[in-house]
CSV table of C-alpha atoms and ligand atoms in Angstrom, one decimal:
chain,number,residue,atom,x,y,z
A,1,MET,CA,-9.1,20.4,-20.3
A,2,LEU,CA,-6.5,19.8,-17.7
A,3,THR,CA,-5.2,23.0,-18.5
A,4,ASN,CA,-3.7,25.2,-15.8
A,5,LYS,CA,-4.5,22.6,-13.0
A,6,LYS,CA,-1.5,20.8,-10.2
A,7,ALA,CA,-1.2,17.9,-9.2
A,8,LEU,CA,0.1,16.1,-6.2
A,9,ILE,CA,2.3,13.1,-7.2
A,10,THR,CA,3.8,10.8,-4.5
A,11,GLY,CA,6.0,8.2,-5.4
A,12,ALA,CA,6.7,10.2,-8.9
A,13,SER,CA,11.0,9.0,-9.4
A,14,SER,CA,9.2,5.1,-11.1
A,15,GLY,CA,6.6,2.4,-12.7
A,16,ILE,CA,3.3,4.2,-11.8
A,17,GLY,CA,3.8,7.3,-10.5
A,18,TYR,CA,6.4,7.9,-12.9
A,19,GLU,CA,4.3,7.5,-16.0
A,20,THR,CA,0.9,9.6,-14.5
A,21,ALA,CA,3.7,12.9,-14.4
A,22,LYS,CA,4.8,12.4,-17.6
A,23,LEU,CA,1.3,12.1,-19.1
A,24,PHE,CA,-0.2,15.3,-16.9
A,25,ALA,CA,3.0,17.1,-17.8
A,26,GLN,CA,1.8,16.3,-21.5
A,27,ASN,CA,-1.8,17.7,-20.5
A,28,ASN,CA,0.1,20.9,-19.1
A,29,VAL,CA,-0.9,19.7,-15.8
A,30,ASN,CA,1.6,21.5,-13.0
A,31,LEU,CA,3.7,20.1,-11.1
A,32,LEU,CA,4.2,18.9,-7.5
A,33,LEU,CA,6.3,15.5,-7.5
A,34,PHE,CA,7.6,14.1,-4.1
A,35,SER,CA,9.9,10.5,-4.5
A,36,ARG,CA,12.5,9.0,-1.9
A,37,ASN,CA,14.7,9.3,-5.9
A,38,ILE,CA,13.8,12.7,-6.8
A,39,ASP,CA,17.3,12.9,-8.0
A,40,LYS,CA,16.8,10.2,-11.1
A,41,ILE,CA,14.5,12.5,-12.3
A,42,LYS,CA,16.0,15.7,-12.4
A,43,ASN,CA,16.4,15.2,-15.9
A,44,ASP,CA,12.8,14.8,-17.2
A,45,ILE,CA,11.7,17.3,-15.4
A,46,GLU,CA,13.8,20.6,-16.8
A,47,GLU,CA,13.3,18.5,-19.9
A,48,TRP,CA,8.7,18.8,-19.0
A,49,LYS,CA,9.1,22.1,-17.4
A,50,ILE,CA,10.3,23.5,-20.7
A,51,LYS,CA,8.6,21.3,-22.9
A,52,TYR,CA,5.3,21.4,-21.9
A,53,ASN,CA,6.1,25.3,-20.1
A,54,ILE,CA,4.2,24.0,-16.4
A,55,LYS,CA,5.2,24.1,-12.7
A,56,ILE,CA,7.2,21.7,-12.2
A,57,GLU,CA,8.9,21.7,-8.1
A,58,ALA,CA,10.1,18.5,-6.8
A,59,PHE,CA,11.0,17.6,-3.0
A,60,GLN,CA,12.9,14.5,-1.8
A,61,VAL,CA,9.9,13.3,0.3
A,62,ASP,CA,9.6,9.6,2.1
A,63,VAL,CA,6.0,9.3,2.9
A,64,GLN,CA,6.1,7.0,6.5
A,65,ASN,CA,8.0,9.8,7.7
A,66,LEU,CA,5.9,11.9,8.9
A,67,SER,CA,8.5,15.2,9.9
A,68,ILE,CA,9.8,14.5,6.7
A,69,VAL,CA,6.3,15.0,5.0
A,70,ASN,CA,5.5,18.4,7.8
A,71,ASN,CA,8.9,19.4,7.1
A,72,VAL,CA,7.8,19.8,3.3
A,73,PHE,CA,4.2,21.3,4.0
A,74,GLU,CA,6.0,24.5,6.0
A,75,LYS,CA,8.2,25.5,3.0
A,76,LEU,CA,6.5,25.0,0.4
A,77,ASP,CA,5.7,28.1,-2.2
A,78,SER,CA,1.3,29.6,-1.7
A,79,TYR,CA,1.5,28.6,-5.3
A,80,TRP,CA,0.7,24.5,-4.5
A,81,ASP,CA,-2.3,25.9,-2.1
A,82,ASP,CA,-4.9,25.0,-4.2
A,83,ILE,CA,-3.4,21.7,-6.3
A,84,ASP,CA,-6.4,20.5,-7.7
A,85,PHE,CA,-5.3,16.4,-7.9
A,86,LEU,CA,-3.1,14.1,-5.5
A,87,VAL,CA,-2.1,11.5,-6.4
A,88,ASN,CA,-1.3,9.0,-3.6
A,89,ASN,CA,0.7,6.7,-5.7
A,90,ALA,CA,3.8,5.8,-3.2
A,91,GLY,CA,4.1,1.6,-1.8
A,92,LEU,CA,5.7,-1.2,-2.5
A,93,ALA,CA,5.1,-4.9,-2.0
A,94,LEU,CA,8.1,-7.3,0.5
A,95,GLY,CA,8.3,-10.1,0.7
A,96,LEU,CA,6.2,-13.3,-0.6
A,97,GLU,CA,5.6,-15.8,1.7
A,98,THR,CA,3.7,-16.9,4.8
A,99,ILE,CA,3.0,-14.7,7.7
A,100,GLU,CA,5.3,-16.8,10.4
A,101,LYS,CA,7.8,-16.4,8.0
A,102,GLN,CA,7.8,-12.8,6.9
A,103,ASP,CA,9.8,-10.7,8.2
A,104,VAL,CA,8.8,-8.1,10.7
A,105,ASN,CA,10.2,-5.1,8.8
A,106,ASP,CA,9.6,-5.5,5.7
A,107,TRP,CA,5.4,-5.7,7.0
A,108,GLU,CA,6.6,-2.5,9.3
A,109,ILE,CA,7.7,-0.3,5.4
A,110,MET,CA,4.5,-1.7,4.0
A,111,ILE,CA,1.9,-0.3,6.7
A,112,ASP,CA,3.9,2.4,6.9
A,113,THR,CA,4.0,4.3,3.6
A,114,ASN,CA,1.3,2.5,2.0
A,115,ILE,CA,-1.2,2.9,5.2
A,116,LYS,CA,0.0,5.5,6.9
A,117,GLY,CA,2.1,6.9,4.5
A,118,LEU,CA,-1.1,8.2,1.8
A,119,LEU,CA,-2.8,9.0,5.7
A,120,TYR,CA,0.0,11.6,6.5
A,121,ILE,CA,-0.3,13.6,2.8
A,122,THR,CA,-4.0,13.2,2.6
A,123,LYS,CA,-4.1,14.9,6.3
A,124,LYS,CA,-2.6,17.8,5.0
A,125,VAL,CA,-3.7,18.5,1.7
A,126,LEU,CA,-6.9,17.7,2.6
A,127,PRO,CA,-7.9,20.5,4.2
A,128,LEU,CA,-6.6,23.4,1.1
A,129,MET,CA,-8.9,20.9,-0.8
A,130,LYS,CA,-11.8,21.9,1.9
A,131,LYS,CA,-11.3,25.8,2.2
A,132,ASN,CA,-10.7,26.0,-1.6
A,133,ASN,CA,-14.2,24.0,-2.3
A,134,LYS,CA,-12.7,21.8,-4.8
A,135,GLY,CA,-10.5,18.8,-5.5
A,136,HIS,CA,-10.2,14.8,-6.1
A,137,ILE,CA,-8.4,12.7,-4.3
A,138,ILE,CA,-6.9,9.8,-6.1
A,139,ASN,CA,-5.9,7.3,-4.2
A,140,ILE,CA,-3.5,4.1,-6.3
A,141,GLY,CA,-4.8,0.3,-3.8
A,142,SER,CA,-4.3,-2.6,-6.1
A,143,VAL,CA,-6.5,-6.5,-6.8
A,144,ALA,CA,-4.7,-7.4,-3.3
A,145,GLY,CA,-6.7,-5.2,-1.8
A,146,VAL,CA,-9.9,-7.0,-3.1
A,147,TRP,CA,-8.9,-10.7,-3.4
A,148,THR,CA,-6.4,-11.4,-0.1
A,149,TYR,CA,-3.6,-13.7,-1.4
A,150,ALA,CA,-1.5,-16.1,0.3
A,151,ASN,CA,1.5,-15.4,0.9
A,152,GLY,CA,1.1,-11.2,0.8
A,153,VAL,CA,-1.6,-11.3,3.8
A,154,VAL,CA,0.0,-8.2,4.9
A,155,TYR,CA,0.4,-6.2,1.7
A,156,CYS,CA,-3.1,-7.3,1.1
A,157,ALA,CA,-4.3,-6.1,3.7
A,158,THR,CA,-2.8,-2.6,3.6
A,159,LYS,CA,-4.5,-2.2,-0.2
A,160,ALA,CA,-7.3,-3.6,1.7
A,161,ALA,CA,-7.0,-0.4,3.7
A,162,VAL,CA,-6.1,2.4,1.2
A,163,LYS,CA,-9.6,0.7,-0.3
A,164,THR,CA,-11.6,1.5,3.3
A,165,ILE,CA,-9.9,4.8,3.7
A,166,SER,CA,-11.1,5.9,-0.1
A,167,GLU,CA,-14.5,5.0,1.7
A,168,GLY,CA,-14.3,6.8,4.5
A,169,ILE,CA,-13.3,10.0,3.1
A,170,ARG,CA,-16.0,9.9,0.5
A,171,ILE,CA,-18.4,9.3,2.6
A,172,GLU,CA,-16.8,12.3,4.7
A,173,LEU,CA,-16.6,14.4,2.0
A,174,VAL,CA,-20.0,13.5,0.5
A,175,ASP,CA,-21.4,16.7,0.7
A,176,THR,CA,-18.2,18.8,-1.0
A,177,PRO,CA,-17.5,19.0,-4.9
A,178,ILE,CA,-14.1,16.7,-3.2
A,179,LYS,CA,-13.6,13.1,-5.6
A,180,VAL,CA,-11.9,10.1,-4.0
A,181,THR,CA,-10.9,7.7,-6.9
A,182,ASN,CA,-9.5,4.6,-5.5
A,183,ILE,CA,-7.8,3.1,-8.5
A,184,GLN,CA,-6.9,-0.7,-8.0
A,185,PRO,CA,-4.9,-2.3,-10.7
A,186,GLY,CA,-4.1,-6.6,-10.9
A,187,LEU,CA,-0.6,-7.1,-12.9
A,188,VAL,CA,1.3,-4.3,-13.9
A,189,GLU,CA,5.3,-4.9,-15.2
A,190,THR,CA,6.9,-2.5,-13.9
A,191,ASN,CA,9.7,-2.1,-11.1
A,192,PHE,CA,6.9,-3.1,-8.4
A,193,SER,CA,8.1,-7.6,-8.1
A,194,ILE,CA,12.2,-6.3,-8.9
A,195,THR,CA,10.5,-4.5,-4.8
A,196,ARG,CA,9.0,-7.5,-3.9
A,197,PHE,CA,11.8,-9.9,-3.9
A,198,LYS,CA,14.4,-7.4,-3.2
A,199,GLY,CA,16.6,-7.4,-6.6
A,200,ASP,CA,16.1,-11.1,-7.9
A,201,ASN,CA,15.2,-9.9,-11.4
A,202,ILE,CA,14.5,-13.8,-12.1
A,203,LYS,CA,11.9,-14.0,-9.6
A,204,ALA,CA,10.3,-11.4,-10.9
A,205,LYS,CA,10.3,-11.8,-14.3
A,206,LYS,CA,8.4,-14.8,-13.6
A,207,VAL,CA,5.5,-13.5,-12.0
A,208,TYR,CA,4.8,-12.0,-15.7
A,209,GLU,CA,5.5,-14.8,-18.1
A,210,GLY,CA,3.0,-16.3,-20.4
A,211,ILE,CA,0.3,-13.3,-19.9
A,212,GLU,CA,0.7,-9.6,-21.7
A,213,ALA,CA,1.0,-7.7,-18.3
A,214,LEU,CA,-0.9,-3.7,-18.2
A,215,THR,CA,2.0,-1.5,-18.5
A,216,ALA,CA,2.5,1.7,-15.8
A,217,ILE,CA,1.6,3.5,-19.1
A,218,ASP,CA,-2.2,1.8,-19.2
A,219,ILE,CA,-2.8,2.9,-15.2
A,220,ALA,CA,-1.3,6.7,-15.8
A,221,GLU,CA,-4.1,7.1,-18.6
A,222,VAL,CA,-7.1,5.7,-16.5
A,223,ILE,CA,-5.8,8.4,-13.8
A,224,LEU,CA,-5.9,10.8,-16.9
A,225,TRP,CA,-9.4,9.8,-17.6
A,226,VAL,CA,-10.8,10.3,-14.5
A,227,CYS,CA,-8.8,13.6,-13.9
A,228,SER,CA,-11.1,14.5,-16.4
A,229,THR,CA,-14.5,13.8,-15.8
A,230,LYS,CA,-16.8,16.5,-16.2
A,231,PRO,CA,-17.8,17.4,-12.3
A,232,HIS,CA,-20.3,16.6,-11.5
A,233,VAL,CA,-18.8,12.4,-12.1
A,234,GLN,CA,-17.4,11.2,-9.3
A,235,ILE,CA,-15.5,7.5,-10.5
A,236,ALA,CA,-15.4,5.6,-7.7
A,237,GLU,CA,-13.3,2.8,-7.4
A,238,VAL,CA,-11.8,1.1,-11.2
A,239,THR,CA,-10.6,-2.2,-10.6
A,240,ILE,CA,-7.8,-2.9,-14.3
A,241,MET,CA,-6.6,-6.0,-15.2
A,242,PRO,CA,-4.7,-7.6,-17.7
A,243,THR,CA,-7.3,-9.4,-20.3
A,244,ASN,CA,-5.9,-12.6,-18.8
A,245,GLN,CA,-6.1,-12.1,-15.8
A,246,ALA,CA,-9.6,-12.4,-14.1
A,247,THR,CA,-8.6,-11.4,-10.3
A,248,SER,CA,-5.5,-11.3,-7.7
A,249,THR,CA,-4.7,-15.2,-8.8
A,250,VAL,CA,-6.8,-16.4,-11.2
A,251,VAL,CA,-4.3,-15.6,-14.2
A,252,PHE,CA,-4.1,-17.3,-17.8
A,253,ARG,CA,-1.1,-18.4,-18.7
A,254,LYS,CA,0.2,-18.9,-22.3
A,255,ASN,CA,2.9,-21.3,-22.1
B,21,8X3,C1,0.5,-4.9,-7.1
B,21,8X3,C2,-1.1,-6.7,-8.2
B,21,8X3,O1,-1.9,-8.3,-7.5
B,21,8X3,O2,0.6,-7.9,-6.9
B,21,8X3,O3,-0.7,-4.8,-6.6
B,21,8X3,O4,-0.5,-7.6,-5.5
B,21,8X3,S1,-1.0,-7.8,-7.4
């Protein structure tokens, strides 16, 4: 069903971004992949190209950096002028501390990546989608954007911004065939917490203790589904949590 479609995925070398790239490849979607660590998946890329007979181009891009974003779009092959799916996945949480204890530099990185980076990429792709009168933007938000929690206030604020930006773009595009979806996952066991705790694996593991967390594949499957709906069907938001999670902080853990 998605054969010959074209997708741009940011943050494509790990977690939800990687699994979405892999699942899209398996569904014969041509891929434009951005990541800060794109070399990490260069073997996968070569394998997917051959196995699924698709075009893949990958670039080292830090979405926080506007000139890098502008440069990569300048040198892109015109093949990518009609992207069908933009998956704005690049994002991260840094630290779990009160506002007064949090590192300001961590705030800058979260705001620059999760909000500004998403906007920079969207600003480049949206005019092409409008010109072609087709497309679908899939933003990766979070339950953190729905239910604020202590010690993660700035991260929560960035994901609330993703929700607002998704809503706003959806309003601006109401008279077009372009869809906007905000995916809001809860506990997903990826390197998310390892990044948040700056490599402290023990702290990171604790986040997923006593609960069967979601996997990045679970989220990739939802992304594939929202991308597979009929042209008149727009999935606006998906909030997806493990069965034993009810809000960002209400979690039942088995001992
Ligand atoms: C990730 C989920 O609950 O750790 O966005 O904020 S949570």
